[in-house]
JSON list of C-alpha atoms in Angstrom, two decimals:
[
{"chain": "A", "resi": 1, "resn": "MET", "atom": "CA", "xyz": [0.00, 0.00, 0.00]},
{"chain": "A", "resi": 2, "resn": "THR", "atom": "CA", "xyz": [1.37, 3.41, -0.89]},
{"chain": "A", "resi": 3, "resn": "PHE", "atom": "CA", "xyz": [1.21, 6.50, 1.27]},
{"chain": "A", "resi": 4, "resn": "ASP", "atom": "CA", "xyz": [-0.29, 9.50, -0.49]},
{"chain": "A", "resi": 5, "resn": "VAL", "atom": "CA", "xyz": [0.29, 12.80, 1.33]},
{"chain": "A", "resi": 6, "resn": "SER", "atom": "CA", "xyz": [-2.18, 14.58, -0.94]},
{"chain": "A", "resi": 7, "resn": "GLN", "atom": "CA", "xyz": [-5.05, 12.65, 0.71]},
{"chain": "A", "resi": 8, "resn": "GLN", "atom": "CA", "xyz": [-4.29, 13.90, 4.22]},
{"chain": "A", "resi": 9, "resn": "THR", "atom": "CA", "xyz": [-6.52, 16.50, 5.79]},
{"chain": "A", "resi": 10, "resn": "ALA", "atom": "CA", "xyz": [-5.01, 19.72, 7.06]},
{"chain": "A", "resi": 11, "resn": "ALA", "atom": "CA", "xyz": [-5.22, 18.42, 10.66]},
{"chain": "A", "resi": 12, "resn": "GLN", "atom": "CA", "xyz": [-3.31, 15.25, 9.75]},
{"chain": "A", "resi": 13, "resn": "LYS", "atom": "CA", "xyz": [-0.41, 16.98, 8.00]},
{"chain": "A", "resi": 14, "resn": "PRO", "atom": "CA", "xyz": [2.75, 17.44, 10.02]},
{"chain": "A", "resi": 15, "resn": "ALA", "atom": "CA", "xyz": [3.47, 20.93, 11.21]},
{"chain": "A", "resi": 16, "resn": "GLY", "atom": "CA", "xyz": [5.63, 22.91, 8.85]},
{"chain": "A", "resi": 17, "resn": "THR", "atom": "CA", "xyz": [4.43, 21.29, 5.63]},
{"chain": "A", "resi": 18, "resn": "ASP", "atom": "CA", "xyz": [3.49, 23.68, 2.89]},
{"chain": "A", "resi": 19, "resn": "SER", "atom": "CA", "xyz": [2.28, 23.70, -0.66]},
{"chain": "A", "resi": 20, "resn": "GLY", "atom": "CA", "xyz": [5.90, 23.52, -1.90]},
{"chain": "A", "resi": 21, "resn": "ALA", "atom": "CA", "xyz": [6.40, 20.23, -0.09]},
{"chain": "A", "resi": 22, "resn": "ASP", "atom": "CA", "xyz": [3.06, 18.95, -1.37]},
{"chain": "A", "resi": 23, "resn": "ALA", "atom": "CA", "xyz": [4.07, 19.87, -4.90]},
{"chain": "A", "resi": 24, "resn": "ARG", "atom": "CA", "xyz": [7.39, 18.05, -4.46]},
{"chain": "A", "resi": 25, "resn": "VAL", "atom": "CA", "xyz": [5.62, 14.93, -3.15]},
{"chain": "A", "resi": 26, "resn": "GLY", "atom": "CA", "xyz": [3.24, 15.05, -6.10]},
{"chain": "A", "resi": 27, "resn": "ALA", "atom": "CA", "xyz": [6.15, 15.35, -8.52]},
{"chain": "A", "resi": 28, "resn": "LEU", "atom": "CA", "xyz": [7.92, 12.40, -6.87]},
{"chain": "A", "resi": 29, "resn": "GLU", "atom": "CA", "xyz": [4.78, 10.26, -7.03]},
{"chain": "A", "resi": 30, "resn": "LYS", "atom": "CA", "xyz": [4.47, 11.05, -10.73]},
{"chain": "A", "resi": 31, "resn": "GLU", "atom": "CA", "xyz": [8.14, 10.16, -11.28]},
{"chain": "A", "resi": 32, "resn": "VAL", "atom": "CA", "xyz": [7.69, 6.82, -9.48]},
{"chain": "A", "resi": 33, "resn": "ALA", "atom": "CA", "xyz": [4.70, 6.01, -11.69]},
{"chain": "A", "resi": 34, "resn": "GLN", "atom": "CA", "xyz": [6.74, 6.85, -14.81]},
{"chain": "A", "resi": 35, "resn": "LEU", "atom": "CA", "xyz": [9.63, 4.69, -13.62]},
{"chain": "A", "resi": 36, "resn": "ARG", "atom": "CA", "xyz": [7.28, 1.77, -13.02]},
{"chain": "A", "resi": 37, "resn": "GLN", "atom": "CA", "xyz": [5.92, 2.17, -16.53]},
{"chain": "A", "resi": 38, "resn": "ALA", "atom": "CA", "xyz": [9.47, 2.31, -17.93]},
{"chain": "A", "resi": 39, "resn": "VAL", "atom": "CA", "xyz": [10.38, -0.94, -16.16]},
{"chain": "A", "resi": 40, "resn": "ASP", "atom": "CA", "xyz": [7.31, -2.62, -17.65]},
{"chain": "A", "resi": 41, "resn": "ALA", "atom": "CA", "xyz": [8.15, -1.26, -21.11]},
{"chain": "A", "resi": 42, "resn": "HIS", "atom": "CA", "xyz": [11.75, -2.46, -20.81]},
{"chain": "A", "resi": 43, "resn": "GLY", "atom": "CA", "xyz": [10.56, -6.06, -20.56]},
{"chain": "A", "resi": 44, "resn": "ASP", "atom": "CA", "xyz": [8.31, -5.67, -23.60]},
{"chain": "A", "resi": 45, "resn": "VAL", "atom": "CA", "xyz": [11.12, -4.11, -25.63]},
{"chain": "A", "resi": 46, "resn": "GLY", "atom": "CA", "xyz": [13.51, -6.87, -24.55]},
{"chain": "A", "resi": 47, "resn": "GLN", "atom": "CA", "xyz": [11.09, -9.53, -25.77]},
{"chain": "A", "resi": 48, "resn": "ALA", "atom": "CA", "xyz": [10.67, -7.77, -29.12]},
{"chain": "A", "resi": 49, "resn": "ILE", "atom": "CA", "xyz": [14.45, -7.56, -29.50]},
{"chain": "A", "resi": 50, "resn": "GLY", "atom": "CA", "xyz": [14.55, -11.30, -28.86]},
{"chain": "A", "resi": 51, "resn": "VAL", "atom": "CA", "xyz": [12.00, -11.87, -31.62]},
{"chain": "A", "resi": 52, "resn": "ILE", "atom": "CA", "xyz": [14.07, -9.84, -34.07]},
{"chain": "A", "resi": 53, "resn": "VAL", "atom": "CA", "xyz": [17.30, -11.59, -33.01]},
{"chain": "A", "resi": 54, "resn": "THR", "atom": "CA", "xyz": [15.65, -14.95, -33.64]},
{"chain": "A", "resi": 55, "resn": "VAL", "atom": "CA", "xyz": [14.04, -14.05, -36.96]},
{"chain": "A", "resi": 56, "resn": "ALA", "atom": "CA", "xyz": [16.93, -12.07, -38.45]},
{"chain": "A", "resi": 57, "resn": "GLN", "atom": "CA", "xyz": [19.80, -13.81, -36.67]},
{"chain": "A", "resi": 58, "resn": "VAL", "atom": "CA", "xyz": [21.40, -10.48, -35.81]},
{"chain": "A", "resi": 59, "resn": "PRO", "atom": "CA", "xyz": [23.03, -9.32, -32.58]},
{"chain": "A", "resi": 60, "resn": "PRO", "atom": "CA", "xyz": [20.78, -7.66, -29.97]},
{"chain": "A", "resi": 61, "resn": "ALA", "atom": "CA", "xyz": [22.28, -4.22, -30.67]},
{"chain": "A", "resi": 62, "resn": "ARG", "atom": "CA", "xyz": [21.30, -4.49, -34.33]},
{"chain": "A", "resi": 63, "resn": "ALA", "atom": "CA", "xyz": [17.85, -5.79, -33.36]},
{"chain": "A", "resi": 64, "resn": "TRP", "atom": "CA", "xyz": [17.43, -2.68, -31.17]},
{"chain": "A", "resi": 65, "resn": "GLU", "atom": "CA", "xyz": [18.23, -0.52, -34.22]},
{"chain": "A", "resi": 66, "resn": "VAL", "atom": "CA", "xyz": [15.65, -2.43, -36.29]},
{"chain": "A", "resi": 67, "resn": "LEU", "atom": "CA", "xyz": [13.02, -1.93, -33.59]},
{"chain": "A", "resi": 68, "resn": "ARG", "atom": "CA", "xyz": [13.82, 1.78, -33.34]},
{"chain": "A", "resi": 69, "resn": "GLU", "atom": "CA", "xyz": [13.73, 2.22, -37.13]},
{"chain": "A", "resi": 70, "resn": "ILE", "atom": "CA", "xyz": [10.37, 0.48, -37.40]},
{"chain": "A", "resi": 71, "resn": "SER", "atom": "CA", "xyz": [9.01, 2.80, -34.74]},
{"chain": "A", "resi": 72, "resn": "GLN", "atom": "CA", "xyz": [10.34, 5.91, -36.46]},
{"chain": "A", "resi": 73, "resn": "HIS", "atom": "CA", "xyz": [9.35, 4.96, -40.01]},
{"chain": "A", "resi": 74, "resn": "THR", "atom": "CA", "xyz": [5.82, 3.93, -39.03]},
{"chain": "A", "resi": 75, "resn": "ASN", "atom": "CA", "xyz": [5.37, 6.82, -36.59]},
{"chain": "A", "resi": 76, "resn": "THR", "atom": "CA", "xyz": [4.37, 4.31, -33.90]},
{"chain": "A", "resi": 77, "resn": "ARG", "atom": "CA", "xyz": [5.51, 4.40, -30.29]},
{"chain": "A", "resi": 78, "resn": "LEU", "atom": "CA", "xyz": [8.39, 2.04, -29.68]},
{"chain": "A", "resi": 79, "resn": "ARG", "atom": "CA", "xyz": [6.55, 0.19, -26.92]},
{"chain": "A", "resi": 80, "resn": "GLN", "atom": "CA", "xyz": [3.58, -0.38, -29.21]},
{"chain": "A", "resi": 81, "resn": "VAL", "atom": "CA", "xyz": [5.84, -1.74, -31.96]},
{"chain": "A", "resi": 82, "resn": "ALA", "atom": "CA", "xyz": [7.44, -4.01, -29.34]},
{"chain": "A", "resi": 83, "resn": "ASP", "atom": "CA", "xyz": [4.01, -5.26, -28.28]},
{"chain": "A", "resi": 84, "resn": "LEU", "atom": "CA", "xyz": [3.01, -5.88, -31.90]},
{"chain": "A", "resi": 85, "resn": "LEU", "atom": "CA", "xyz": [6.19, -7.82, -32.68]},
{"chain": "A", "resi": 86, "resn": "THR", "atom": "CA", "xyz": [5.90, -9.93, -29.54]},
{"chain": "A", "resi": 87, "resn": "GLU", "atom": "CA", "xyz": [2.27, -10.73, -30.35]},
{"chain": "A", "resi": 88, "resn": "TRP", "atom": "CA", "xyz": [3.29, -11.53, -33.95]},
{"chain": "A", "resi": 89, "resn": "ALA", "atom": "CA", "xyz": [5.66, -14.19, -32.64]},
{"chain": "A", "resi": 90, "resn": "TYR", "atom": "CA", "xyz": [2.66, -16.01, -31.14]},
{"chain": "A", "resi": 91, "resn": "THR", "atom": "CA", "xyz": [-0.09, -15.26, -33.65]},
{"chain": "A", "resi": 92, "resn": "ASP", "atom": "CA", "xyz": [1.68, -14.65, -36.97]},
{"chain": "A", "resi": 93, "resn": "VAL", "atom": "CA", "xyz": [-0.48, -11.52, -37.31]},
{"chain": "A", "resi": 94, "resn": "LEU", "atom": "CA", "xyz": [1.23, -8.16, -37.85]},
{"chain": "A", "resi": 95, "resn": "ALA", "atom": "CA", "xyz": [-0.14, -4.82, -39.03]},
{"chain": "A", "resi": 96, "resn": "ASP", "atom": "CA", "xyz": [0.66, -4.26, -42.72]},
{"chain": "A", "resi": 97, "resn": "GLU", "atom": "CA", "xyz": [2.60, -1.03, -42.16]},
{"chain": "A", "resi": 98, "resn": "VAL", "atom": "CA", "xyz": [4.74, -2.60, -39.43]},
{"chain": "A", "resi": 99, "resn": "ARG", "atom": "CA", "xyz": [5.24, -5.78, -41.48]},
{"chain": "A", "resi": 100, "resn": "THR", "atom": "CA", "xyz": [6.36, -3.77, -44.51]},
{"chain": "A", "resi": 101, "resn": "GLU", "atom": "CA", "xyz": [8.88, -1.83, -42.46]},
{"chain": "A", "resi": 102, "resn": "LEU", "atom": "CA", "xyz": [10.09, -4.97, -40.68]},
{"chain": "A", "resi": 103, "resn": "ASP", "atom": "CA", "xyz": [10.67, -6.62, -44.06]},
{"chain": "A", "resi": 104, "resn": "ARG", "atom": "CA", "xyz": [12.56, -3.53, -45.25]},
{"chain": "A", "resi": 105, "resn": "GLN", "atom": "CA", "xyz": [14.72, -3.45, -42.13]},
{"chain": "A", "resi": 106, "resn": "LEU", "atom": "CA", "xyz": [15.47, -7.17, -42.34]},
{"chain": "A", "resi": 107, "resn": "HIS", "atom": "CA", "xyz": [16.44, -6.76, -45.99]},
{"chain": "A", "resi": 108, "resn": "LEU", "atom": "CA", "xyz": [18.88, -4.04, -44.93]},
{"chain": "A", "resi": 109, "resn": "CYS", "atom": "CA", "xyz": [20.28, -6.38, -42.27]},
{"chain": "A", "resi": 110, "resn": "ARG", "atom": "CA", "xyz": [20.83, -9.15, -44.82]},
{"chain": "A", "resi": 111, "resn": "THR", "atom": "CA", "xyz": [22.47, -6.69, -47.23]},
{"chain": "A", "resi": 112, "resn": "GLU", "atom": "CA", "xyz": [24.81, -5.48, -44.48]},
{"chain": "A", "resi": 113, "resn": "LEU", "atom": "CA", "xyz": [25.70, -9.05, -43.51]},
{"chain": "A", "resi": 114, "resn": "ARG", "atom": "CA", "xyz": [26.52, -9.92, -47.13]},
{"chain": "A", "resi": 115, "resn": "ALA", "atom": "CA", "xyz": [28.71, -6.83, -47.42]},
{"chain": "A", "resi": 116, "resn": "ASP", "atom": "CA", "xyz": [30.53, -7.79, -44.22]},
{"chain": "A", "resi": 117, "resn": "VAL", "atom": "CA", "xyz": [31.45, -11.20, -45.65]},
{"chain": "A", "resi": 118, "resn": "GLY", "atom": "CA", "xyz": [32.26, -9.86, -49.11]},
{"chain": "A", "resi": 119, "resn": "GLU", "atom": "CA", "xyz": [29.25, -11.28, -50.97]},
{"chain": "A", "resi": 120, "resn": "THR", "atom": "CA", "xyz": [27.50, -9.36, -53.70]},
{"chain": "A", "resi": 121, "resn": "PRO", "atom": "CA", "xyz": [23.80, -8.61, -53.09]},
{"chain": "A", "resi": 122, "resn": "ALA", "atom": "CA", "xyz": [21.36, -10.90, -54.89]}
]
């Protein structure tokens, strides 16, 4: 159970508290909520990176770049793209726009890998 100072009545508040302290507590509570959300999102993003690593057989750092590029090129929040890719791994269903960009990014990965080993693109 969390303690919320904003729910205290004036009689319950310790002497010497003021609106500045209340504002600071409110800001800290908001920050804690954002940090909790970030921790949750981190797990989702990690799973999506794992999907890309498995499908494209690229290192996690490159998979992160693919995820970020999909997000930017589809104008979709990164966490939402991560959720979509993770769901795709289970259902084989992926939004057309995201699928198109994923295919484009994976093609770029394959082209880069070929260049690294000295092959000519097919």
